[in-house]
Amino acid sequence: MHKLAGIELGGTKTVVVLGQPGRIDERLEFPTTEPTETLDRAIDAIRGWRDDKPVDAVGIASFGPLRVSPEASDHGFMLDTPKPGWSGAAVAGPVAAALGCPVGLDTDVNGAALAEHRFGAARGCESMVYLTIGTGLGGGVLIAGEPAHGLLHPEIGHVRLRRVPGDTFEGACAFHGDCIEGLVSGPALAARLGTHPSRVAADDPAWETVAQDLAELFAMLVLTVSPQRIVVGGGVAGKQPHLLPMAIARIPALLGGYLRDCTREKLAGMVTPPLLGDDAGPMGALILAARALEDRRAAVRALAGA
């Protein structure tokens, strides 16, 4: 069996795992600091699990934005990001050079989407969205079971949506102010609520506006991506589980009867928490590792047959 490693590179913490798609055998977590220190620590962890046999491939599921297109001259590099010190950082190259194996790269949310699609809450769904609401707000999109890539990759957290009338919060996004990340991410909610969101009671009226903002996001995704499942992870939704039902209840009114299939009952089954929990990102990284290994083997076979 091939030896695979995965790195979930998050804005707050990094998770390094050894295993197979569907199984994590070893796991190490540590804070995400500056690029060299963080990647070196991940590389050292993987080397420590070698048991005299190097890994066959590594998958990296990283925060972004980053260049994921293999054809791009800056493939594997971070683009402009709010994470201090990471703009322009090489992500894939140092890992490939240090470990001498194929490296698969995608966003952390696309990785989590792959894992939930294959093993979790979106099994059997051809189209799905994975959202994480925590330090930021990210969204991974799968169409026909494959991650959506194009000009870049989905940056759902930075869309601007209709605001609740009378809500004067300016937003907390350094780039866009009141984009959806600037309204409902963990730091945005802390600024909005005046305390850590986990300390705010579920029946506090402040959640009404937050639920409406989330409903706008879900309605937009239903109308644009037409997903069979929207899986919502991250600390905000996890620590305040009442938010999802509150937001779901508001979606039909936002759709205005336009999509008659989107009843409250239907939406309650479509917008769900993850089944894999904190394992979704690392498991997605292992899937990316397996894909990178298969791509390398396919390229070798093609070259041998030429």
PDB file of C-alpha atoms in Angstrom:
ATOM      1  CA  MET A   1       0.000   0.000   0.000  1.00  0.00           C
ATOM      2  CA  HIS A   2       1.246   3.472  -0.831  1.00  0.00           C
ATOM      3  CA  LYS A   3       2.397   5.740   1.957  1.00  0.00           C
ATOM      4  CA  LEU A   4       0.533   9.052   1.833  1.00  0.00           C
ATOM      5  CA  ALA A   5       0.789  12.217   3.908  1.00  0.00           C
ATOM      6  CA  GLY A   6      -1.480  15.224   4.104  1.00  0.00           C
ATOM      7  CA  ILE A   7      -1.046  18.806   5.273  1.00  0.00           C
ATOM      8  CA  GLU A   8      -4.060  20.925   6.127  1.00  0.00           C
ATOM      9  CA  LEU A   9      -2.622  24.422   6.190  1.00  0.00           C
ATOM     10  CA  GLY A  10      -5.080  26.637   8.020  1.00  0.00           C
ATOM     11  CA  GLY A  11      -4.935  30.292   8.892  1.00  0.00           C
ATOM     12  CA  THR A  12      -4.767  29.477  12.601  1.00  0.00           C
ATOM     13  CA  LYS A  13      -3.436  25.927  12.857  1.00  0.00           C
ATOM     14  CA  THR A  14      -1.740  23.322  10.684  1.00  0.00           C
ATOM     15  CA  VAL A  15      -2.641  19.630  10.778  1.00  0.00           C
ATOM     16  CA  VAL A  16      -0.235  17.023   9.408  1.00  0.00           C
ATOM     17  CA  VAL A  17      -1.440  13.447   8.931  1.00  0.00           C
ATOM     18  CA  LEU A  18      -0.251  10.086   7.657  1.00  0.00           C
ATOM     19  CA  GLY A  19      -2.741   7.571   6.294  1.00  0.00           C
ATOM     20  CA  GLN A  20      -4.985   6.779   3.369  1.00  0.00           C
ATOM     21  CA  PRO A  21      -8.150   8.361   2.007  1.00  0.00           C
ATOM     22  CA  GLY A  22     -10.721   7.319   4.596  1.00  0.00           C
ATOM     23  CA  ARG A  23      -8.178   6.578   7.337  1.00  0.00           C
ATOM     24  CA  ILE A  24      -5.853   8.724   9.455  1.00  0.00           C
ATOM     25  CA  ASP A  25      -3.043   6.779  11.161  1.00  0.00           C
ATOM     26  CA  GLU A  26      -0.881   9.589  12.567  1.00  0.00           C
ATOM     27  CA  ARG A  27      -1.761  13.195  13.343  1.00  0.00           C
ATOM     28  CA  LEU A  28       0.081  16.298  14.539  1.00  0.00           C
ATOM     29  CA  GLU A  29      -1.352  19.782  15.097  1.00  0.00           C
ATOM     30  CA  PHE A  30       0.489  23.048  15.720  1.00  0.00           C
ATOM     31  CA  PRO A  31      -0.082  26.792  15.220  1.00  0.00           C
ATOM     32  CA  THR A  32       0.399  28.253  11.749  1.00  0.00           C
ATOM     33  CA  THR A  33       3.185  30.798  12.143  1.00  0.00           C
ATOM     34  CA  GLU A  34       5.372  32.196   9.351  1.00  0.00           C
ATOM     35  CA  PRO A  35       5.760  30.178   6.138  1.00  0.00           C
ATOM     36  CA  THR A  36       9.242  28.669   6.507  1.00  0.00           C
ATOM     37  CA  GLU A  37       8.782  27.665  10.137  1.00  0.00           C
ATOM     38  CA  THR A  38       5.338  26.169   9.495  1.00  0.00           C
ATOM     39  CA  LEU A  39       6.302  24.179   6.406  1.00  0.00           C
ATOM     40  CA  ASP A  40       9.575  22.992   7.939  1.00  0.00           C
ATOM     41  CA  ARG A  41       7.690  21.692  10.947  1.00  0.00           C
ATOM     42  CA  ALA A  42       5.244  19.839   8.682  1.00  0.00           C
ATOM     43  CA  ILE A  43       8.107  18.361   6.646  1.00  0.00           C
ATOM     44  CA  ASP A  44       9.917  17.229   9.807  1.00  0.00           C
ATOM     45  CA  ALA A  45       6.749  15.511  11.038  1.00  0.00           C
ATOM     46  CA  ILE A  46       6.376  13.593   7.779  1.00  0.00           C
ATOM     47  CA  ARG A  47      10.041  12.612   7.801  1.00  0.00           C
ATOM     48  CA  GLY A  48       9.609  11.351  11.358  1.00  0.00           C
ATOM     49  CA  TRP A  49       6.909   8.943  10.192  1.00  0.00           C
ATOM     50  CA  ARG A  50       9.042   7.398   7.448  1.00  0.00           C
ATOM     51  CA  ASP A  51       9.917   4.113   9.187  1.00  0.00           C
ATOM     52  CA  ASP A  52      12.729   3.691   6.628  1.00  0.00           C
ATOM     53  CA  LYS A  53      10.234   4.191   3.807  1.00  0.00           C
ATOM     54  CA  PRO A  54       9.665   7.662   2.376  1.00  0.00           C
ATOM     55  CA  VAL A  55       6.168   8.844   1.607  1.00  0.00           C
ATOM     56  CA  ASP A  56       4.947   8.271  -1.930  1.00  0.00           C
ATOM     57  CA  ALA A  57       2.990  11.521  -2.177  1.00  0.00           C
ATOM     58  CA  VAL A  58       1.823  14.496  -0.129  1.00  0.00           C
ATOM     59  CA  GLY A  59      -1.399  16.458  -0.427  1.00  0.00           C
ATOM     60  CA  ILE A  60      -1.687  20.059   0.743  1.00  0.00           C
ATOM     61  CA  ALA A  61      -5.088  21.579   1.480  1.00  0.00           C
ATOM     62  CA  SER A  62      -4.273  25.217   2.175  1.00  0.00           C
ATOM     63  CA  PHE A  63      -5.909  28.487   3.055  1.00  0.00           C
ATOM     64  CA  GLY A  64      -5.658  31.021   0.285  1.00  0.00           C
ATOM     65  CA  PRO A  65      -5.995  32.553  -2.067  1.00  0.00           C
ATOM     66  CA  LEU A  66      -3.310  30.556  -3.829  1.00  0.00           C
ATOM     67  CA  ARG A  67      -2.434  29.561  -7.365  1.00  0.00           C
ATOM     68  CA  VAL A  68      -3.712  26.041  -7.963  1.00  0.00           C
ATOM     69  CA  SER A  69      -3.406  25.854 -11.751  1.00  0.00           C
ATOM     70  CA  PRO A  70      -0.442  23.588 -12.661  1.00  0.00           C
ATOM     71  CA  GLU A  71       0.051  25.575 -15.880  1.00  0.00           C
ATOM     72  CA  ALA A  72       0.612  28.882 -14.086  1.00  0.00           C
ATOM     73  CA  SER A  73       4.153  30.180 -13.637  1.00  0.00           C
ATOM     74  CA  ASP A  74       3.390  30.861  -9.966  1.00  0.00           C
ATOM     75  CA  HIS A  75       1.716  27.509  -9.318  1.00  0.00           C
ATOM     76  CA  GLY A  76       1.857  26.610  -5.639  1.00  0.00           C
ATOM     77  CA  PHE A  77       2.377  30.170  -4.429  1.00  0.00           C
ATOM     78  CA  MET A  78       0.146  32.128  -2.073  1.00  0.00           C
ATOM     79  CA  LEU A  79      -1.455  35.243  -3.532  1.00  0.00           C
ATOM     80  CA  ASP A  80      -2.495  38.354  -1.565  1.00  0.00           C
ATOM     81  CA  THR A  81      -3.859  37.070   1.724  1.00  0.00           C
ATOM     82  CA  PRO A  82      -4.860  38.664   5.026  1.00  0.00           C
ATOM     83  CA  LYS A  83      -2.542  36.221   6.862  1.00  0.00           C
ATOM     84  CA  PRO A  84       0.525  38.343   7.750  1.00  0.00           C
ATOM     85  CA  GLY A  85       3.757  37.208   6.112  1.00  0.00           C
ATOM     86  CA  TRP A  86       2.144  34.707   3.748  1.00  0.00           C
ATOM     87  CA  SER A  87       1.476  36.802   0.629  1.00  0.00           C
ATOM     88  CA  GLY A  88       3.751  35.476  -2.122  1.00  0.00           C
ATOM     89  CA  ALA A  89       4.912  32.496  -0.051  1.00  0.00           C
ATOM     90  CA  ALA A  90       5.841  29.252  -1.810  1.00  0.00           C
ATOM     91  CA  VAL A  91       3.617  26.480  -0.456  1.00  0.00           C
ATOM     92  CA  ALA A  92       3.981  23.397  -2.663  1.00  0.00           C
ATOM     93  CA  GLY A  93       7.582  23.838  -3.849  1.00  0.00           C
ATOM     94  CA  PRO A  94       9.383  23.532  -0.494  1.00  0.00           C
ATOM     95  CA  VAL A  95       7.450  20.368   0.378  1.00  0.00           C
ATOM     96  CA  ALA A  96       8.156  18.734  -2.988  1.00  0.00           C
ATOM     97  CA  ALA A  97      11.838  19.657  -2.842  1.00  0.00           C
ATOM     98  CA  ALA A  98      12.312  18.411   0.720  1.00  0.00           C
ATOM     99  CA  LEU A  99      10.430  15.125   0.371  1.00  0.00           C
ATOM    100  CA  GLY A 100      11.143  14.312  -3.287  1.00  0.00           C
ATOM    101  CA  CYS A 101       7.652  13.110  -4.128  1.00  0.00           C
ATOM    102  CA  PRO A 102       4.540  14.291  -5.985  1.00  0.00           C
ATOM    103  CA  VAL A 103       2.591  17.007  -4.196  1.00  0.00           C
ATOM    104  CA  GLY A 104      -1.115  17.649  -4.744  1.00  0.00           C
ATOM    105  CA  LEU A 105      -2.400  21.125  -3.950  1.00  0.00           C
ATOM    106  CA  ASP A 106      -5.819  22.693  -3.533  1.00  0.00           C
ATOM    107  CA  THR A 107      -7.621  24.965  -1.130  1.00  0.00           C
ATOM    108  CA  ASP A 108      -8.449  23.739   2.354  1.00  0.00           C
ATOM    109  CA  VAL A 109     -12.169  24.010   1.613  1.00  0.00           C
ATOM    110  CA  ASN A 110     -11.912  22.162  -1.704  1.00  0.00           C
ATOM    111  CA  GLY A 111     -10.026  19.453   0.174  1.00  0.00           C
ATOM    112  CA  ALA A 112     -12.731  19.277   2.826  1.00  0.00           C
ATOM    113  CA  ALA A 113     -15.363  19.193   0.084  1.00  0.00           C
ATOM    114  CA  LEU A 114     -13.640  16.192  -1.514  1.00  0.00           C
ATOM    115  CA  ALA A 115     -13.619  14.373   1.817  1.00  0.00           C
ATOM    116  CA  GLU A 116     -17.262  15.102   2.682  1.00  0.00           C
ATOM    117  CA  HIS A 117     -18.250  14.118  -0.862  1.00  0.00           C
ATOM    118  CA  ARG A 118     -16.444  10.789  -0.678  1.00  0.00           C
ATOM    119  CA  PHE A 119     -16.894   9.822   2.970  1.00  0.00           C
ATOM    120  CA  GLY A 120     -19.219  12.279   4.682  1.00  0.00           C
ATOM    121  CA  ALA A 121     -22.355  14.383   4.476  1.00  0.00           C
ATOM    122  CA  ALA A 122     -22.323  14.799   0.673  1.00  0.00           C
ATOM    123  CA  ARG A 123     -21.968  11.183  -0.425  1.00  0.00           C
ATOM    124  CA  GLY A 124     -23.945  10.556  -3.585  1.00  0.00           C
ATOM    125  CA  CYS A 125     -24.086  14.273  -4.486  1.00  0.00           C
ATOM    126  CA  GLU A 126     -22.668  15.325  -7.830  1.00  0.00           C
ATOM    127  CA  SER A 127     -22.708  19.012  -6.902  1.00  0.00           C
ATOM    128  CA  MET A 128     -21.977  20.340  -3.433  1.00  0.00           C
ATOM    129  CA  VAL A 129     -20.532  23.254  -1.506  1.00  0.00           C
ATOM    130  CA  TYR A 130     -18.442  23.000   1.643  1.00  0.00           C
ATOM    131  CA  LEU A 131     -18.399  26.137   3.782  1.00  0.00           C
ATOM    132  CA  THR A 132     -16.247  26.757   6.804  1.00  0.00           C
ATOM    133  CA  ILE A 133     -17.035  29.679   9.092  1.00  0.00           C
ATOM    134  CA  GLY A 134     -14.296  30.366  11.594  1.00  0.00           C
ATOM    135  CA  THR A 135     -11.253  32.637  11.463  1.00  0.00           C
ATOM    136  CA  GLY A 136     -12.451  33.443   7.937  1.00  0.00           C
ATOM    137  CA  LEU A 137     -15.196  32.183   5.668  1.00  0.00           C
ATOM    138  CA  GLY A 138     -14.189  29.841   2.868  1.00  0.00           C
ATOM    139  CA  GLY A 139     -16.137  27.826   0.349  1.00  0.00           C
ATOM    140  CA  GLY A 140     -15.157  24.794  -1.702  1.00  0.00           C
ATOM    141  CA  VAL A 141     -17.278  23.814  -4.696  1.00  0.00           C
ATOM    142  CA  LEU A 142     -17.489  20.428  -6.409  1.00  0.00           C
ATOM    143  CA  ILE A 143     -19.200  20.094  -9.795  1.00  0.00           C
ATOM    144  CA  ALA A 144     -19.650  16.527 -11.070  1.00  0.00           C
ATOM    145  CA  GLY A 145     -17.545  15.514  -8.079  1.00  0.00           C
ATOM    146  CA  GLU A 146     -14.544  17.630  -9.100  1.00  0.00           C
ATOM    147  CA  PRO A 147     -13.234  20.844  -7.490  1.00  0.00           C
ATOM    148  CA  ALA A 148     -14.194  24.005  -9.337  1.00  0.00           C
ATOM    149  CA  HIS A 149     -11.146  25.807 -10.767  1.00  0.00           C
ATOM    150  CA  GLY A 150     -11.022  28.578 -13.316  1.00  0.00           C
ATOM    151  CA  LEU A 151      -9.459  31.997 -13.183  1.00  0.00           C
ATOM    152  CA  LEU A 152      -8.527  31.037  -9.627  1.00  0.00           C
ATOM    153  CA  HIS A 153     -10.736  29.053  -7.266  1.00  0.00           C
ATOM    154  CA  PRO A 154     -14.000  29.927  -5.523  1.00  0.00           C
ATOM    155  CA  GLU A 155     -13.674  32.790  -3.036  1.00  0.00           C
ATOM    156  CA  ILE A 156     -17.186  32.636  -1.658  1.00  0.00           C
ATOM    157  CA  GLY A 157     -16.276  34.434   1.555  1.00  0.00           C
ATOM    158  CA  HIS A 158     -15.687  37.686  -0.293  1.00  0.00           C
ATOM    159  CA  VAL A 159     -19.008  38.050  -2.095  1.00  0.00           C
ATOM    160  CA  ARG A 160     -21.165  41.005  -1.099  1.00  0.00           C
ATOM    161  CA  LEU A 161     -24.794  40.288  -0.340  1.00  0.00           C
ATOM    162  CA  ARG A 162     -27.919  42.244   0.523  1.00  0.00           C
ATOM    163  CA  ARG A 163     -27.620  43.684   4.027  1.00  0.00           C
ATOM    164  CA  VAL A 164     -30.283  43.596   6.717  1.00  0.00           C
ATOM    165  CA  PRO A 165     -32.062  46.993   6.766  1.00  0.00           C
ATOM    166  CA  GLY A 166     -30.767  49.090   9.635  1.00  0.00           C
ATOM    167  CA  ASP A 167     -27.603  47.034  10.189  1.00  0.00           C
ATOM    168  CA  THR A 168     -24.778  49.574  10.341  1.00  0.00           C
ATOM    169  CA  PHE A 169     -21.864  47.219  11.111  1.00  0.00           C
ATOM    170  CA  GLU A 170     -19.084  48.211   8.726  1.00  0.00           C
ATOM    171  CA  GLY A 171     -17.621  44.722   8.439  1.00  0.00           C
ATOM    172  CA  ALA A 172     -14.252  43.307   9.422  1.00  0.00           C
ATOM    173  CA  CYS A 173     -12.675  42.201   6.120  1.00  0.00           C
ATOM    174  CA  ALA A 174      -9.420  44.027   5.451  1.00  0.00           C
ATOM    175  CA  PHE A 175     -10.126  43.942   1.709  1.00  0.00           C
ATOM    176  CA  HIS A 176     -13.887  44.439   1.374  1.00  0.00           C
ATOM    177  CA  GLY A 177     -15.314  45.486   4.708  1.00  0.00           C
ATOM    178  CA  ASP A 178     -18.812  44.009   4.699  1.00  0.00           C
ATOM    179  CA  CYS A 179     -18.398  40.992   2.427  1.00  0.00           C
ATOM    180  CA  ILE A 180     -19.932  37.872   3.978  1.00  0.00           C
ATOM    181  CA  GLU A 181     -16.610  36.976   5.654  1.00  0.00           C
ATOM    182  CA  GLY A 182     -16.502  40.496   7.065  1.00  0.00           C
ATOM    183  CA  LEU A 183     -19.961  39.975   8.555  1.00  0.00           C
ATOM    184  CA  VAL A 184     -20.091  36.442   9.976  1.00  0.00           C
ATOM    185  CA  SER A 185     -16.545  35.098  10.435  1.00  0.00           C
ATOM    186  CA  GLY A 186     -15.365  34.591  14.005  1.00  0.00           C
ATOM    187  CA  PRO A 187     -13.417  37.887  14.236  1.00  0.00           C
ATOM    188  CA  ALA A 188     -16.297  39.750  12.557  1.00  0.00           C
ATOM    189  CA  LEU A 189     -18.789  38.355  15.052  1.00  0.00           C
ATOM    190  CA  ALA A 190     -16.493  39.222  17.965  1.00  0.00           C
ATOM    191  CA  ALA A 191     -16.413  42.826  16.748  1.00  0.00           C
ATOM    192  CA  ARG A 192     -20.123  42.831  16.023  1.00  0.00           C
ATOM    193  CA  LEU A 193     -21.216  41.238  19.296  1.00  0.00           C
ATOM    194  CA  GLY A 194     -18.604  42.789  21.566  1.00  0.00           C
ATOM    195  CA  THR A 195     -17.401  39.425  22.852  1.00  0.00           C
ATOM    196  CA  HIS A 196     -16.368  35.997  21.618  1.00  0.00           C
ATOM    197  CA  PRO A 197     -19.388  34.553  19.755  1.00  0.00           C
ATOM    198  CA  SER A 198     -19.279  31.354  21.814  1.00  0.00           C
ATOM    199  CA  ARG A 199     -20.213  33.427  24.882  1.00  0.00           C
ATOM    200  CA  VAL A 200     -23.391  34.868  23.349  1.00  0.00           C
ATOM    201  CA  ALA A 201     -26.592  33.060  24.354  1.00  0.00           C
ATOM    202  CA  ALA A 202     -28.532  31.261  21.613  1.00  0.00           C
ATOM    203  CA  ASP A 203     -31.628  33.376  22.297  1.00  0.00           C
ATOM    204  CA  ASP A 204     -29.793  36.703  21.999  1.00  0.00           C
ATOM    205  CA  PRO A 205     -31.591  38.897  19.404  1.00  0.00           C
ATOM    206  CA  ALA A 206     -28.225  39.687  17.792  1.00  0.00           C
ATOM    207  CA  TRP A 207     -28.294  36.260  16.128  1.00  0.00           C
ATOM    208  CA  GLU A 208     -31.334  37.294  14.043  1.00  0.00           C
ATOM    209  CA  THR A 209     -29.208  39.546  11.840  1.00  0.00           C
ATOM    210  CA  VAL A 210     -26.430  36.953  11.583  1.00  0.00           C
ATOM    211  CA  ALA A 211     -28.958  34.283  10.565  1.00  0.00           C
ATOM    212  CA  GLN A 212     -30.343  36.590   7.888  1.00  0.00           C
ATOM    213  CA  ASP A 213     -26.840  37.191   6.519  1.00  0.00           C
ATOM    214  CA  LEU A 214     -26.254  33.428   6.341  1.00  0.00           C
ATOM    215  CA  ALA A 215     -29.625  32.909   4.668  1.00  0.00           C
ATOM    216  CA  GLU A 216     -28.602  35.409   1.970  1.00  0.00           C
ATOM    217  CA  LEU A 217     -25.410  33.399   1.428  1.00  0.00           C
ATOM    218  CA  PHE A 218     -27.260  30.072   1.193  1.00  0.00           C
ATOM    219  CA  ALA A 219     -29.872  31.529  -1.180  1.00  0.00           C
ATOM    220  CA  MET A 220     -27.127  32.909  -3.421  1.00  0.00           C
ATOM    221  CA  LEU A 221     -25.442  29.489  -3.569  1.00  0.00           C
ATOM    222  CA  VAL A 222     -28.728  27.742  -4.356  1.00  0.00           C
ATOM    223  CA  LEU A 223     -29.333  30.155  -7.253  1.00  0.00           C
ATOM    224  CA  THR A 224     -25.792  30.126  -8.680  1.00  0.00           C
ATOM    225  CA  VAL A 225     -24.239  26.717  -7.985  1.00  0.00           C
ATOM    226  CA  SER A 226     -27.450  24.672  -7.617  1.00  0.00           C
ATOM    227  CA  PRO A 227     -25.820  22.321  -5.094  1.00  0.00           C
ATOM    228  CA  GLN A 228     -27.432  19.123  -3.905  1.00  0.00           C
ATOM    229  CA  ARG A 229     -25.771  19.683  -0.541  1.00  0.00           C
ATOM    230  CA  ILE A 230     -24.301  22.628   1.371  1.00  0.00           C
ATOM    231  CA  VAL A 231     -22.110  21.356   4.205  1.00  0.00           C
ATOM    232  CA  VAL A 232     -21.360  23.976   6.840  1.00  0.00           C
ATOM    233  CA  GLY A 233     -18.379  23.456   9.137  1.00  0.00           C
ATOM    234  CA  GLY A 234     -16.090  25.620  11.219  1.00  0.00           C
ATOM    235  CA  GLY A 235     -16.110  26.873  14.781  1.00  0.00           C
ATOM    236  CA  VAL A 236     -18.902  29.434  14.442  1.00  0.00           C
ATOM    237  CA  ALA A 237     -21.534  26.962  13.215  1.00  0.00           C
ATOM    238  CA  GLY A 238     -20.202  24.250  15.523  1.00  0.00           C
ATOM    239  CA  LYS A 239     -20.413  26.330  18.700  1.00  0.00           C
ATOM    240  CA  GLN A 240     -23.735  27.952  17.798  1.00  0.00           C
ATOM    241  CA  PRO A 241     -25.741  25.087  16.229  1.00  0.00           C
ATOM    242  CA  HIS A 242     -28.974  27.070  16.363  1.00  0.00           C
ATOM    243  CA  LEU A 243     -27.675  29.321  13.549  1.00  0.00           C
ATOM    244  CA  LEU A 244     -28.213  26.814  10.728  1.00  0.00           C
ATOM    245  CA  PRO A 245     -31.913  26.171  11.453  1.00  0.00           C
ATOM    246  CA  MET A 246     -32.457  29.925  11.910  1.00  0.00           C
ATOM    247  CA  ALA A 247     -30.867  30.664   8.524  1.00  0.00           C
ATOM    248  CA  ILE A 248     -32.609  27.793   6.734  1.00  0.00           C
ATOM    249  CA  ALA A 249     -36.001  29.040   7.910  1.00  0.00           C
ATOM    250  CA  ARG A 250     -35.355  32.368   6.153  1.00  0.00           C
ATOM    251  CA  ILE A 251     -34.278  31.015   2.751  1.00  0.00           C
ATOM    252  CA  PRO A 252     -37.741  30.348   1.225  1.00  0.00           C
ATOM    253  CA  ALA A 253     -38.788  33.962   1.787  1.00  0.00           C
ATOM    254  CA  LEU A 254     -35.595  35.182   0.117  1.00  0.00           C
ATOM    255  CA  LEU A 255     -36.275  32.955  -2.891  1.00  0.00           C
ATOM    256  CA  GLY A 256     -39.783  34.406  -3.076  1.00  0.00           C
ATOM    257  CA  GLY A 257     -41.414  31.228  -4.334  1.00  0.00           C
ATOM    258  CA  TYR A 258     -39.186  31.170  -7.419  1.00  0.00           C
ATOM    259  CA  LEU A 259     -37.828  27.679  -6.741  1.00  0.00           C
ATOM    260  CA  ARG A 260     -40.792  25.713  -5.476  1.00  0.00           C
ATOM    261  CA  ASP A 261     -38.640  22.654  -4.710  1.00  0.00           C
ATOM    262  CA  CYS A 262     -36.766  24.666  -2.069  1.00  0.00           C
ATOM    263  CA  THR A 263     -39.176  24.174   0.793  1.00  0.00           C
ATOM    264  CA  ARG A 264     -38.039  24.572   4.367  1.00  0.00           C
ATOM    265  CA  GLU A 265     -38.132  20.764   4.763  1.00  0.00           C
ATOM    266  CA  LYS A 266     -36.077  20.201   1.623  1.00  0.00           C
ATOM    267  CA  LEU A 267     -33.552  22.853   2.618  1.00  0.00           C
ATOM    268  CA  ALA A 268     -33.183  21.349   6.095  1.00  0.00           C
ATOM    269  CA  GLY A 269     -31.837  18.196   4.453  1.00  0.00           C
ATOM    270  CA  MET A 270     -29.708  20.112   1.974  1.00  0.00           C
ATOM    271  CA  VAL A 271     -27.901  22.497   4.352  1.00  0.00           C
ATOM    272  CA  THR A 272     -26.192  20.286   6.918  1.00  0.00           C
ATOM    273  CA  PRO A 273     -23.246  20.098   9.324  1.00  0.00           C
ATOM    274  CA  PRO A 274     -20.251  17.971   8.257  1.00  0.00           C
ATOM    275  CA  LEU A 275     -20.077  14.302   9.194  1.00  0.00           C
ATOM    276  CA  LEU A 276     -16.277  14.226   9.298  1.00  0.00           C
ATOM    277  CA  GLY A 277     -15.873  17.175  11.670  1.00  0.00           C
ATOM    278  CA  ASP A 278     -12.241  18.260  12.055  1.00  0.00           C
ATOM    279  CA  ASP A 279     -11.081  15.317   9.922  1.00  0.00           C
ATOM    280  CA  ALA A 280     -12.568  16.738   6.702  1.00  0.00           C
ATOM    281  CA  GLY A 281      -9.584  18.952   5.816  1.00  0.00           C
ATOM    282  CA  PRO A 282      -6.828  16.440   6.645  1.00  0.00           C
ATOM    283  CA  MET A 283      -8.773  13.663   4.920  1.00  0.00           C
ATOM    284  CA  GLY A 284      -9.096  15.888   1.875  1.00  0.00           C
ATOM    285  CA  ALA A 285      -5.335  16.407   1.905  1.00  0.00           C
ATOM    286  CA  LEU A 286      -4.848  12.631   1.787  1.00  0.00           C
ATOM    287  CA  ILE A 287      -7.224  12.454  -1.192  1.00  0.00           C
ATOM    288  CA  LEU A 288      -5.115  15.126  -2.906  1.00  0.00           C
ATOM    289  CA  ALA A 289      -2.002  13.058  -2.190  1.00  0.00           C
ATOM    290  CA  ALA A 290      -3.572   9.975  -3.772  1.00  0.00           C
ATOM    291  CA  ARG A 291      -4.580  12.012  -6.811  1.00  0.00           C
ATOM    292  CA  ALA A 292      -1.081  13.464  -7.172  1.00  0.00           C
ATOM    293  CA  LEU A 293       0.427   9.981  -7.090  1.00  0.00           C
ATOM    294  CA  GLU A 294      -1.989   8.714  -9.729  1.00  0.00           C
ATOM    295  CA  ASP A 295      -1.300  11.765 -11.933  1.00  0.00           C
ATOM    296  CA  ARG A 296       2.446  11.102 -11.701  1.00  0.00           C
ATOM    297  CA  ARG A 297       1.950   7.443 -12.631  1.00  0.00           C
ATOM    298  CA  ALA A 298      -0.328   8.357 -15.535  1.00  0.00           C
ATOM    299  CA  ALA A 299       2.310  10.762 -16.823  1.00  0.00           C
ATOM    300  CA  VAL A 300       4.996   8.062 -16.600  1.00  0.00           C
ATOM    301  CA  ARG A 301       2.764   5.585 -18.460  1.00  0.00           C
ATOM    302  CA  ALA A 302       2.049   8.144 -21.158  1.00  0.00           C
ATOM    303  CA  LEU A 303       5.745   8.869 -21.548  1.00  0.00           C
ATOM    304  CA  ALA A 304       6.576   5.166 -21.764  1.00  0.00           C
ATOM    305  CA  GLY A 305       3.954   4.673 -24.454  1.00  0.00           C
ATOM    306  CA  ALA A 306       5.095   7.644 -26.539  1.00  0.00           C
TER     307      ALA A 306
END
